[in-house]
CSV table of C-alpha atoms in Angstrom, one decimal:
chain,number,residue,atom,x,y,z
A,99,MET,CA,23.2,-17.2,-4.7
A,100,THR,CA,22.7,-19.6,-1.8
A,101,THR,CA,22.0,-18.4,1.8
A,102,THR,CA,25.4,-19.9,2.9
A,103,SER,CA,27.0,-16.4,2.7
A,104,LEU,CA,24.4,-15.0,5.1
A,105,THR,CA,24.8,-14.8,8.8
A,106,ALA,CA,22.4,-16.8,11.0
A,107,PRO,CA,20.0,-14.0,11.7
A,108,GLN,CA,20.0,-13.0,8.0
A,109,ALA,CA,19.3,-16.6,7.0
A,110,ASP,CA,16.5,-16.8,9.5
A,111,LEU,CA,14.9,-13.6,8.1
A,112,VAL,CA,15.1,-15.0,4.6
A,113,ARG,CA,13.5,-18.3,5.8
A,114,GLU,CA,10.6,-16.4,7.3
A,115,THR,CA,9.7,-15.3,3.7
A,116,GLU,CA,9.1,-18.8,2.5
A,117,PRO,CA,5.6,-19.2,1.0
A,118,ALA,CA,4.5,-21.8,3.6
A,119,ARG,CA,5.5,-19.5,6.4
A,120,LEU,CA,4.0,-16.4,4.8
A,121,ALA,CA,0.6,-18.2,4.5
A,122,GLU,CA,0.4,-18.5,8.3
A,123,LEU,CA,0.9,-14.8,9.0
A,124,THR,CA,-1.8,-12.1,9.5
A,125,GLU,CA,-1.8,-8.8,7.7
A,126,ASP,CA,-0.2,-7.0,10.7
A,127,GLU,CA,2.5,-9.6,11.0
A,128,LEU,CA,3.2,-9.4,7.2
A,129,ILE,CA,3.6,-5.6,7.5
A,130,GLU,CA,6.1,-6.0,10.3
A,131,LEU,CA,8.0,-8.7,8.3
A,132,HIS,CA,7.9,-6.5,5.2
A,133,GLN,CA,9.5,-3.6,7.2
A,134,ARG,CA,12.3,-5.9,8.5
A,135,VAL,CA,13.1,-7.4,5.1
A,136,ARG,CA,13.0,-3.9,3.5
A,137,ARG,CA,15.4,-2.6,6.1
A,138,ALA,CA,17.8,-5.5,5.5
A,139,ARG,CA,17.6,-5.0,1.7
A,140,ASN,CA,18.2,-1.3,2.0
A,141,LYS,CA,21.2,-1.9,4.3
A,142,HIS,CA,22.8,-4.3,1.9
A,143,VAL,CA,22.1,-2.3,-1.2
A,144,GLY,CA,23.6,0.8,0.5
A,145,LEU,CA,26.6,-1.2,1.6
A,146,TYR,CA,27.1,-2.6,-1.9
A,147,ARG,CA,27.0,0.9,-3.4
A,148,ARG,CA,29.3,2.5,-0.9
A,149,GLN,CA,31.9,-0.2,-1.1
A,150,ALA,CA,31.7,-0.3,-4.9
A,151,SER,CA,32.1,3.4,-5.3
A,152,ALA,CA,35.1,3.3,-2.8
A,153,ARG,CA,36.8,0.6,-4.9
A,154,VAL,CA,36.5,2.4,-8.3
A,155,PRO,CA,39.4,4.8,-7.8
A,156,ALA,CA,41.7,1.9,-6.8
A,157,LYS,CA,40.6,-0.4,-9.6
A,158,GLY,CA,40.3,2.3,-12.2
A,159,ALA,CA,36.8,1.4,-13.5
A,160,ARG,CA,33.4,0.3,-12.2
A,161,GLY,CA,33.6,-2.9,-14.1
A,162,ALA,CA,36.9,-3.8,-12.6
A,163,ALA,CA,35.7,-3.0,-9.1
A,164,ARG,CA,32.5,-5.2,-9.4
A,165,PRO,CA,34.0,-8.7,-8.9
A,166,ALA,CA,35.5,-7.7,-5.5
A,167,ASN,CA,32.0,-6.6,-4.4
A,168,ARG,CA,30.1,-9.7,-5.5
A,169,LEU,CA,29.2,-10.9,-2.0
A,170,ASN,CA,27.4,-7.6,-1.1
A,171,ALA,CA,25.6,-7.7,-4.5
A,172,ASP,CA,24.4,-11.3,-3.9
A,173,ARG,CA,23.2,-10.5,-0.4
A,174,ALA,CA,21.3,-7.5,-1.7
A,175,GLU,CA,19.7,-9.7,-4.4
A,176,VAL,CA,18.6,-12.3,-1.9
A,177,PHE,CA,16.9,-9.7,0.2
A,178,GLU,CA,15.3,-8.1,-2.9
A,179,LEU,CA,13.8,-11.5,-3.8
A,180,ALA,CA,12.6,-12.0,-0.2
A,181,LEU,CA,11.0,-8.6,-0.2
A,182,ALA,CA,9.2,-9.4,-3.5
A,183,ARG,CA,7.7,-12.5,-1.9
A,184,VAL,CA,6.5,-10.7,1.2
A,185,SER,CA,5.2,-7.8,-0.9
A,186,ALA,CA,3.2,-10.1,-3.1
A,187,ARG,CA,1.7,-12.0,-0.2
A,188,LEU,CA,0.9,-8.7,1.6
A,189,GLY,CA,-0.9,-7.5,-1.5
A,190,VAL,CA,-3.0,-10.6,-1.6
A,191,VAL,CA,-3.9,-10.4,2.1
A,192,ALA,CA,-4.6,-6.6,1.9
A,193,ARG,CA,-6.9,-7.0,-1.1
A,194,ALA,CA,-8.8,-9.8,0.6
A,195,ALA,CA,-9.2,-7.6,3.7
A,196,ALA,CA,-10.3,-4.7,1.6
A,197,THR,CA,-12.9,-6.8,-0.2
A,198,GLU,CA,-14.2,-8.1,3.2
A,199,LEU,CA,-14.4,-4.6,4.6
A,200,LYS,CA,-16.2,-3.3,1.5
A,201,ALA,CA,-18.8,-6.2,1.8
A,202,GLU,CA,-19.4,-5.3,5.5
A,203,ARG,CA,-19.9,-1.6,4.7
A,204,LEU,CA,-22.3,-2.4,1.8
A,205,ALA,CA,-24.3,-4.7,4.1
A,206,ALA,CA,-24.5,-2.1,6.8
A,207,ALA,CA,-25.5,0.6,4.2
A,208,ARG,CA,-28.3,-1.7,2.9
A,209,GLU,CA,-29.5,-2.2,6.5
A,210,VAL,CA,-29.6,1.5,7.1
A,211,LYS,CA,-31.4,2.1,3.8
A,212,ALA,CA,-34.0,-0.6,4.6
A,213,GLY,CA,-34.6,0.9,8.0
A,214,THR,CA,-33.3,-2.1,10.0
A,215,GLY,CA,-29.7,-1.0,10.7
A,216,PRO,CA,-28.2,0.8,13.7
A,217,GLY,CA,-28.2,4.1,11.9
A,218,SER,CA,-31.7,4.0,10.5
A,219,VAL,CA,-34.5,6.4,11.5
A,220,ALA,CA,-36.6,3.5,12.8
A,221,SER,CA,-34.0,2.6,15.4
A,222,PHE,CA,-33.9,6.2,16.6
A,223,VAL,CA,-37.6,6.5,16.9
A,224,GLY,CA,-38.1,3.1,18.4
A,225,SER,CA,-41.2,2.4,16.3
A,226,ALA,CA,-41.8,-0.6,14.1
A,227,SER,CA,-42.7,1.4,11.1
A,228,VAL,CA,-42.9,-0.1,7.6
A,229,PRO,CA,-39.5,0.2,5.9
A,230,SER,CA,-39.5,2.6,3.0
A,231,VAL,CA,-39.3,1.2,-0.4
A,232,PRO,CA,-36.6,2.9,-2.6
A,233,SER,CA,-38.0,4.8,-5.5
A,234,ALA,CA,-37.5,3.4,-9.0
A,235,ARG,CA,-37.0,6.9,-10.3
A,236,ARG,CA,-33.6,8.3,-10.9
A,237,ARG,CA,-32.7,11.3,-8.7
A,238,ALA,CA,-32.3,14.5,-10.7
A,239,THR,CA,-28.8,15.8,-10.6
A,240,LYS,CA,-28.1,19.5,-11.2
A,241,THR,CA,-25.2,19.4,-13.5
A,242,THR,CA,-24.2,21.0,-16.8
A,243,GLY,CA,-21.9,18.3,-17.8
A,244,GLY,CA,-19.6,17.7,-14.9
A,245,LEU,CA,-18.9,18.5,-11.3
A,246,LYS,CA,-15.6,20.1,-12.2
A,247,ARG,CA,-17.3,22.5,-14.6
A,248,ASP,CA,-20.0,23.3,-12.1
A,249,ALA,CA,-17.4,24.1,-9.5
A,250,SER,CA,-15.6,26.3,-11.9
A,251,SER,CA,-18.7,28.2,-12.8
A,252,GLN,CA,-19.5,28.7,-9.1
A,253,SER,CA,-16.0,30.0,-8.3
A,254,GLN,CA,-16.2,32.4,-11.3
A,255,GLY,CA,-19.4,33.8,-10.0
A,256,ALA,CA,-17.9,34.2,-6.5
A,257,ARG,CA,-14.9,36.0,-8.0
A,258,ARG,CA,-17.2,38.3,-10.0
A,259,GLN,CA,-19.2,39.1,-6.9
A,260,ALA,CA,-16.0,39.8,-4.9
A,261,ARG,CA,-14.9,42.3,-7.6
A,262,ALA,CA,-18.2,44.0,-7.5
A,263,ASP,CA,-18.2,44.2,-3.7
A,264,ALA,CA,-14.7,45.6,-3.7
A,265,ARG,CA,-15.8,48.7,-5.8
């Protein structure tokens, strides 16, 4: 379907979803565009379904009522494709932002662990102490095969103690 059956504001909205225009948008702008396109898609899908169901009794069958409702179906499809484009671009931008944020957090954690970051002990004390070297030994973990099993054992003990206390 071409965009000739769309109104001017609808065609403008679809044009905003062209890949070249999407590449210029920030994540927040993409989220706002995604909401507008989804709203338009939902409107036209709902309109298509309502009008199609209203035509069925007059035409006698859903298949016979479908051709009279082709314009609404085409509009819904145009907005569905536009929404897919915006969703794909939003996914790419969101993944990139998440990766960047993760890298920043890991760098901050490394600084804290090395004693040079804003949350380190050395910054609170104000002394220029030698940063601690992380131990090569693995930390011992108290587990019998899984955190879930440990939690279950602990809650069993608590229930047993509660029964004994209730006597």
